[in-house]
Every structure is written in C-alpha cells, then in structure tokens.
XYZ file of C-alpha atoms in Angstrom:
439
model
C 0.000 0.000 0.000
C 1.304 3.482 -0.924
C -0.678 6.633 -0.212
C -0.693 9.823 -2.260
C 2.926 10.898 -2.366
C 3.859 14.372 -1.073
C 5.564 16.962 -3.295
C 8.542 17.190 -0.925
C 9.945 15.123 1.930
C 7.857 15.802 5.076
C 9.959 17.084 7.974
C 8.735 15.856 11.374
C 9.701 17.466 14.672
C 9.180 16.026 18.145
C 5.563 17.166 18.203
C 4.569 14.326 15.876
C 2.599 11.730 17.826
C 3.251 8.028 17.329
C -0.367 7.486 16.257
C -0.013 10.166 13.568
C 3.224 8.706 12.238
C 1.728 5.206 12.219
C -1.433 6.157 10.338
C -0.051 8.904 8.064
C 3.372 7.507 7.099
C 3.953 3.920 8.246
C 0.656 2.381 7.175
C 0.427 4.255 3.817
C 4.148 3.501 3.198
C 5.275 7.125 2.780
C 8.707 8.618 3.400
C 9.582 11.281 5.979
C 12.566 12.920 7.642
C 12.826 13.492 11.399
C 14.515 16.582 12.847
C 17.775 16.235 14.745
C 16.193 16.885 18.132
C 14.813 13.324 18.004
C 18.380 12.030 18.488
C 19.891 14.852 20.556
C 19.966 12.746 23.757
C 21.579 9.687 22.161
C 24.968 8.845 23.747
C 26.589 8.419 20.307
C 25.782 12.007 19.356
C 28.499 13.122 21.781
C 30.674 10.014 22.166
C 31.226 9.541 18.422
C 31.659 13.252 17.727
C 35.102 14.864 17.979
C 34.387 18.560 17.398
C 32.319 17.856 14.316
C 34.594 15.084 13.081
C 34.211 11.340 13.552
C 35.803 9.914 16.704
C 37.047 6.977 14.680
C 39.250 5.620 17.469
C 36.370 5.585 19.919
C 34.145 3.723 17.467
C 36.554 1.144 16.085
C 39.249 0.463 18.700
C 37.000 -1.728 20.901
C 36.723 -4.039 17.860
C 40.304 -3.739 16.567
C 40.907 -7.503 16.579
C 37.660 -8.284 14.743
C 37.319 -8.895 11.016
C 34.993 -6.592 9.087
C 33.697 -6.380 5.522
C 34.087 -3.158 3.557
C 32.811 -2.151 0.120
C 35.234 -0.919 -2.534
C 33.287 2.039 -3.931
C 35.643 2.456 -6.900
C 34.432 -0.762 -8.526
C 31.089 -2.234 -9.545
C 30.289 -5.898 -10.153
C 26.746 -6.597 -11.352
C 25.451 -3.401 -9.792
C 27.120 -3.774 -6.393
C 30.468 -2.880 -4.886
C 32.829 -5.832 -4.330
C 33.415 -6.584 -0.665
C 36.817 -6.876 1.006
C 37.608 -8.480 4.348
C 40.073 -6.770 6.666
C 40.637 -6.277 10.357
C 39.015 -3.324 12.079
C 42.527 -2.201 13.000
C 43.517 -2.108 9.316
C 40.439 -0.051 8.482
C 41.361 2.343 11.270
C 44.821 2.738 9.716
C 43.233 3.260 6.288
C 40.955 5.955 7.681
C 43.896 7.919 9.052
C 45.792 7.955 5.741
C 46.188 11.497 4.439
C 45.751 10.533 0.782
C 43.535 7.495 0.460
C 44.091 5.494 -2.719
C 40.906 3.487 -2.212
C 37.364 4.509 -1.319
C 36.297 1.933 1.273
C 32.895 1.921 2.945
C 32.374 0.008 6.193
C 28.690 -0.863 5.919
C 26.150 -3.324 7.303
C 28.360 -3.663 10.390
C 26.580 -5.578 13.181
C 28.115 -3.227 15.727
C 25.500 -3.838 18.423
C 25.266 -7.625 18.104
C 27.122 -8.296 21.368
C 26.169 -5.055 23.084
C 23.037 -3.451 24.438
C 22.132 -0.944 21.737
C 20.480 1.213 24.418
C 23.984 2.137 25.562
C 24.428 3.859 22.200
C 21.010 5.097 21.050
C 17.378 5.158 22.107
C 15.020 3.332 19.775
C 12.465 5.946 18.718
C 8.869 5.088 19.603
C 7.978 5.497 15.923
C 10.051 2.430 15.016
C 9.259 0.360 18.102
C 6.905 -2.117 16.405
C 9.778 -4.121 14.950
C 8.927 -7.741 14.177
C 12.236 -8.454 12.463
C 14.636 -7.616 15.288
C 12.226 -8.972 17.908
C 12.132 -12.284 16.048
C 15.931 -12.246 15.698
C 16.209 -11.852 19.473
C 13.751 -14.734 19.952
C 15.546 -17.146 17.613
C 17.756 -19.807 19.168
C 19.509 -21.043 16.027
C 21.688 -18.002 15.298
C 22.993 -14.761 16.742
C 21.892 -12.129 14.277
C 20.165 -8.774 14.098
C 19.260 -6.024 11.654
C 20.905 -3.129 13.484
C 23.893 -1.686 11.639
C 26.574 0.988 11.678
C 27.819 2.600 8.457
C 31.154 4.458 8.374
C 32.565 5.958 5.209
C 34.836 8.776 4.056
C 33.668 11.465 1.666
C 32.760 9.941 -1.698
C 31.584 6.545 -0.440
C 28.168 5.593 -1.701
C 25.525 2.882 -1.886
C 24.272 1.895 -5.366
C 20.599 2.013 -6.281
C 18.689 -0.676 -4.395
C 15.559 -1.501 -2.406
C 16.018 -2.767 1.129
C 16.441 -6.429 2.047
C 13.247 -8.543 2.243
C 11.221 -5.557 1.032
C 11.558 -4.261 4.596
C 11.315 -0.765 6.021
C 14.508 0.902 7.151
C 15.429 3.939 9.153
C 18.754 5.736 8.970
C 20.016 8.124 11.635
C 22.910 10.258 10.448
C 25.189 10.793 13.452
C 27.961 12.831 11.823
C 28.369 14.205 8.311
C 26.171 15.050 5.339
C 24.440 12.496 3.093
C 22.627 12.959 -0.198
C 19.658 10.748 -1.007
C 17.906 9.898 -4.245
C 14.703 7.945 -3.593
C 11.906 6.836 -5.922
C 8.236 6.033 -5.209
C 7.446 2.384 -6.035
C 7.323 1.737 -9.767
C 9.140 4.932 -10.764
C 12.470 3.071 -10.814
C 11.238 1.173 -13.888
C 11.575 4.389 -15.909
C 15.340 4.134 -15.343
C 15.490 1.025 -17.534
C 16.149 1.644 -21.221
C 13.627 0.877 -23.995
C 15.402 -2.406 -24.728
C 15.043 -3.636 -21.165
C 17.888 -4.765 -18.960
C 18.789 -4.166 -15.336
C 18.427 -1.081 -13.194
C 21.502 1.175 -13.293
C 23.715 1.204 -10.214
C 24.396 4.954 -10.296
C 21.625 7.404 -11.137
C 23.163 10.533 -9.613
C 23.574 12.247 -13.005
C 20.090 11.417 -14.353
C 17.193 13.798 -14.973
C 14.126 13.423 -12.791
C 10.569 14.647 -12.532
C 9.247 16.326 -9.412
C 7.274 14.021 -7.121
C 3.607 14.107 -8.054
C 4.315 14.741 -11.746
C 2.979 11.413 -13.005
C 2.738 12.410 -16.679
C 6.501 12.827 -17.111
C 8.658 10.291 -18.938
C 11.319 10.957 -16.310
C 11.038 9.092 -13.009
C 9.687 10.970 -10.022
C 12.498 11.296 -7.488
C 13.131 12.977 -4.168
C 16.642 14.413 -3.914
C 17.628 15.826 -0.537
C 20.506 16.132 1.920
C 20.411 14.556 5.379
C 22.186 16.539 8.079
C 23.751 15.377 11.365
C 21.219 14.023 13.839
C 18.387 13.668 11.344
C 16.598 10.341 10.874
C 15.128 9.232 7.561
C 12.316 6.696 7.246
C 12.667 4.555 4.096
C 9.366 2.897 3.129
C 9.106 -0.645 1.749
C 10.011 -1.078 -1.893
C 11.291 2.468 -2.461
C 14.513 2.266 -4.477
C 17.222 4.631 -3.307
C 20.858 5.608 -3.715
C 22.931 7.365 -1.053
C 26.157 9.390 -1.311
C 28.337 10.575 1.577
C 29.128 14.223 0.770
C 31.482 14.334 3.771
C 32.954 11.752 6.125
C 29.874 10.100 7.647
C 28.782 7.687 10.335
C 25.184 6.520 10.634
C 23.032 3.970 12.440
C 20.613 1.985 10.286
C 17.916 -0.553 11.156
C 15.903 -2.786 8.846
C 12.496 -3.781 10.178
C 9.027 -4.962 9.338
C 5.699 -5.012 11.099
C 1.962 -5.182 10.488
C 2.107 -2.243 8.080
C 4.343 -3.963 5.528
C 4.253 -7.703 6.261
C 1.944 -8.168 3.272
C 4.482 -6.450 1.020
C 7.286 -8.577 2.465
C 5.287 -11.773 1.888
C 4.539 -10.848 -1.736
C 8.203 -9.984 -2.254
C 9.239 -13.392 -0.908
C 6.739 -15.091 -3.211
C 8.097 -13.195 -6.230
C 11.680 -14.082 -5.329
C 10.752 -17.765 -5.152
C 9.278 -17.523 -8.650
C 12.596 -16.078 -9.857
C 14.436 -18.991 -8.254
C 12.063 -21.523 -9.821
C 12.498 -19.984 -13.272
C 16.276 -20.081 -12.935
C 16.311 -23.840 -12.282
C 13.212 -24.944 -14.188
C 15.335 -27.268 -16.349
C 15.654 -29.702 -13.413
C 12.073 -29.368 -12.169
C 11.460 -33.102 -12.482
C 14.261 -33.897 -10.031
C 13.004 -35.352 -6.713
C 13.207 -32.767 -3.938
C 13.081 -29.845 -6.386
C 10.701 -27.760 -4.260
C 12.913 -28.185 -1.194
C 16.012 -27.337 -3.253
C 14.311 -24.149 -4.428
C 13.810 -23.180 -0.778
C 17.531 -23.706 -0.153
C 18.297 -21.483 -3.147
C 15.790 -18.896 -1.907
C 17.562 -18.856 1.455
C 20.928 -18.316 -0.249
C 19.564 -15.655 -2.609
C 17.127 -13.729 -0.449
C 18.482 -14.410 3.059
C 15.500 -16.423 4.274
C 12.821 -18.772 2.992
C 9.242 -19.883 3.633
C 10.100 -21.794 6.823
C 11.710 -18.772 8.489
C 9.047 -16.326 7.372
C 6.214 -18.640 8.469
C 7.903 -19.087 11.844
C 8.207 -15.311 12.270
C 4.488 -14.801 11.624
C 3.536 -17.677 13.954
C 5.722 -16.164 16.674
C 4.027 -12.772 16.249
C 0.598 -14.416 16.431
C 1.495 -16.203 19.673
C 3.233 -13.311 21.399
C 0.457 -10.818 20.604
C -2.365 -13.163 21.571
C -0.693 -14.198 24.826
C 0.640 -10.670 25.474
C 4.137 -12.008 26.144
C 7.652 -10.759 25.390
C 10.011 -12.868 23.312
C 11.778 -13.984 26.505
C 8.463 -15.070 28.042
C 7.408 -16.935 24.889
C 10.742 -18.738 24.859
C 10.172 -19.793 28.484
C 6.746 -21.194 27.543
C 8.093 -23.396 24.759
C 7.977 -27.125 25.482
C 11.333 -28.455 26.598
C 13.332 -30.687 24.305
C 15.130 -33.459 26.255
C 18.016 -33.486 23.783
C 18.683 -29.759 24.193
C 20.632 -28.242 27.073
C 18.711 -25.938 29.400
C 21.475 -23.354 28.986
C 19.843 -20.242 27.475
C 22.873 -19.774 25.224
C 22.511 -23.196 23.603
C 22.069 -23.049 19.836
C 18.813 -24.817 18.944
C 18.266 -25.680 15.256
C 15.511 -23.764 13.508
C 13.596 -26.974 12.779
C 13.334 -27.724 16.507
C 12.338 -24.143 17.342
C 9.635 -24.380 14.669
C 8.357 -27.619 16.238
C 8.299 -25.986 19.676
C 6.364 -22.958 18.416
C 3.858 -25.222 16.643
C 3.423 -27.204 19.863
C 2.687 -24.022 21.825
C 0.280 -22.866 19.109
C -1.546 -26.189 19.232
C -1.774 -26.131 23.024
C -3.039 -22.545 23.003
C -5.703 -23.379 20.412
C -6.891 -26.462 22.328
C -7.109 -24.583 25.629
C -8.598 -21.321 24.347
C -11.580 -21.524 22.002
C -11.562 -17.741 21.537
C -8.122 -18.047 19.934
C -9.492 -20.418 17.287
C -12.544 -18.190 16.819
C -10.251 -15.239 16.141
C -8.255 -17.273 13.616
C -11.471 -18.226 11.832
C -12.663 -14.630 11.428
C -12.778 -13.313 7.870
C -9.153 -12.321 7.185
C -10.297 -9.822 4.544
C -12.468 -7.700 6.833
C -11.711 -3.976 6.717
C -9.226 -2.188 8.956
C -11.625 0.160 10.710
C -11.559 -1.881 13.933
C -7.888 -1.229 14.664
C -7.624 2.168 12.950
C -10.384 3.466 15.222
C -8.288 2.573 18.278
C -5.618 5.063 17.182
C -8.129 7.893 17.619
C -8.794 6.957 21.241
C -6.538 8.512 23.863
C -4.251 5.979 25.535
C -5.025 3.177 23.100
C -1.990 3.310 20.808
C -0.342 0.165 22.186
C -3.665 -1.673 22.006
C -4.140 -0.472 18.417
C -0.689 -1.709 17.394
C -1.298 -5.086 19.043
C -4.668 -5.405 17.309
C -3.093 -4.519 13.970
C -0.323 -7.071 14.599
C -2.889 -9.800 15.266
C -4.965 -8.861 12.228
C -2.016 -8.903 9.857
C -0.462 -12.056 11.323
C -3.759 -13.896 10.802
C -4.171 -12.496 7.281
C -0.662 -13.538 6.358
C -1.091 -17.056 7.742
C -4.317 -17.471 5.751
C -2.512 -16.270 2.616
C 0.405 -18.622 3.212
C -1.856 -21.633 3.766
C -3.491 -20.941 0.386
C -0.117 -20.598 -1.377
C 0.544 -23.432 -3.834
C 4.276 -23.493 -3.168
C 3.804 -23.828 0.582
C 1.301 -26.616 -0.037
C 3.782 -28.374 -2.348
C 6.280 -28.330 0.504
C 3.703 -29.863 2.853
C 4.602 -27.374 5.587
C 0.964 -27.232 6.711
C 0.657 -31.018 7.076
C 3.503 -31.647 9.529
C 4.027 -30.920 13.190
C 1.784 -30.391 16.215
C -0.201 -27.537 14.616
C -1.120 -29.443 11.429
C -4.679 -29.974 12.730
C -5.079 -26.232 13.251
C -3.926 -25.367 9.731
C -6.370 -27.972 8.373
C -9.206 -26.263 10.241
C -8.249 -22.888 8.736
C -7.899 -24.266 5.207
C -11.308 -25.932 5.391
C -13.053 -22.936 6.938
C-alpha cells in the first residue's frame, strides 16, 4: 500500500505523535525525515563526535581484533560494490591515511550484536513495532540482528537498491552530510532503457521529474541532503541511492511489522518464482521444491520456513501478550537440548516448539481459534479506530499485529508453493492449519 505521495519530503519534529506517524506515514508507506532533536539525547551524538569530526578511534578500537567487511566504492560488479575483508585495526589505519588510494565503505556492520544498543542510542517510539529484530532476538539457532553501523569517508556511496526482504529501514545520520535519491514504487522502472535490462547502479547524473508529476517520462524522485542528527524513514520497496558528501557515520535498522508484512510476503513469493524460473530445467528432479527453498535462502536471506515461523511467533506473542523472553520460556522443553539459554537450537526444533505451543493454546482457548477463523479480509476500521482513542496506541498496534499475522497465515496456507512443501501437514499444529484451510 502506498498513499498519495507528497511533493517534498515531510519534515517531522518532536511534536509528531506516534499514532499520527503510524497512520499517516507507516501504514500508507510514505517517506519522511525526522529533525535532529529526536536524536539529541543519544549517547553516540556526543561520544562519536570529535568537534564535528568522527571519533574513529572511539568507534573502532573496541573491535580492533575483529574482522569486518568493507565495500570498494571504486568498482562495480553486477550493480554492487565488491566486498573486502580486513581487520578493524587495518580499516582504522586506512581511515587515518592522508591521501587514500581506495574509497572503502564500512557498511552493514553488526556493531550492536554483542552489546546493548540502548547504551548507544534510544530506539524511537515510531520504530518500536519491529517484528524483524524482535524475532531475531527470539531465535535460538543463530545470533543475528538487523541493526547496523555505516562508516565511510567522503565519496563513499551505496548503489541504487531496495532494502532487504522488502523491509522498512530507518537511517540516523550521526555525523556528516548524506545525499539521497529515492523513488516512489514503480518509478524506478523508468530508469530502464527501452530495450530492457537491469536497473543502473548509479543514477546521480540522471534527470528526474518532481514528485507528483505522473505524466513525465522521467522518473519521479526525491533528492535531498540529510544533516547530522536527522533520521530518515525509508518505506518498503522504495529504491534509493545514497552518497556521503562528507565523512559520515550513521546507524541503520531494517524492520518490518503489520504495516508492511503483506508487502514482504509478496516480495518473498516473487523471489521464489525467480528462483524456480532459474532452475526450471531440473524441475522433475526429486526434492526440487525443497532445493528451491535452499536457493531462496541463499539468494534472499531467508525462505518460507523462516518467514512462516516469524508470523507464527508474532501471532502467539500478541495473543498471549508475552515478550520474546516469556514466549521462549513457555516453549515445550526438548530433552536433547541443554537448558542453557545460550545453547544453539536448530531452527527446525524451534519451529516444532512454536507449533506445539500454538496447538496447546488453540486447544485450551476456544476464543483463539474463533479469532483465527474470522474473515481475514475484513476492513481495517476496527484497529484504525483505536488510534483515535486517547491511551489506546499500544492496544491499536497489538490489534493490527494480530490482524495482519492472521491475514498472512491465511494467505500462506493458500499458497501453492507452501502446499507443495507440505509445511501445513507436519508438526503439532497441522490440525489447526487444516481447520483454517477448510473454513
């Protein structure tokens, strides 16, 4: 869903209420820029700032023995910058060179993976409904997140792209000046030549139409500069390119929630179709559908199993009103798995545990099944109305989460590829999925 696009990037100060952001920007999938006073109290605004310059030692030295991946912005391979692996200490030395021969961008750095991000920044209330990072915290099979630091000297840039999974993202510029080019969904297609082909990696020298000018042959594009302290909300599916006009450091999060889970699901479906087309010559091979899921995982970063598990987790946690830690404590114990909370539990076992808890909840609570059996296509007035009632924002978000989790599960159960995999016929919750399919 994309609402009517504004003529310029809306600029939101601290007076903007969460309910207004949710209903006017998040739900209609529209971009906006937040003023720097939203981040003024963040510890990194002072700790990473050395009189207007980047305190590079303070940022990198705690990780000097770690390996990092950096992008070589002087080269392009198939529309992306090739990645190099080096130690954080070597990147620190590179940064301090007076005349840099290479243009290296330290990006997608999981800086907060082994730290409490609250020691560095305060998650804005506007971005607090974050299924993706909540689910990453809940998972027991890996130690991952979608919270990143980007550090790059003047001239580093990110080629034209849309964010991973079709997710939202937000980018808080801590130090420096960035330039953005961002296109409403579908406008990026005008960048492709008449003979077809791929999207260009660099569009900084192209001609554009003003946003709202739909009749133009040129793509509508917002071009703006992001100053220190400002946060930019990137909607789902909006292609964008970013250039560091000065030395820059930023904090970026990818996320999804009830407002864009439908877009993310459709994106995952489309990516599977691409995978299936690419290996259609071996379609008759036994296990082809499962192999396509493995390829989807390698190509897209996740597959149907992981996405289905995320949505089931959201359904459970919102219905039971439990945190991810509390849901994990409710999971049935596996005798073969250590009780140590740091034990890595395979995703297949976690999926079985979640299905078991879903089944138990459904058997013990008839109202849960009744809610699942409600028409998933009913309108959104029931949860939107809650946003207009004082003090009901958290209830409105929870209700929207439940509505969209149920809608997505219904859509997945009707998906031919999921049915070919038999995901709905196995495990403790198979009876429940059968009830929904037959309803």
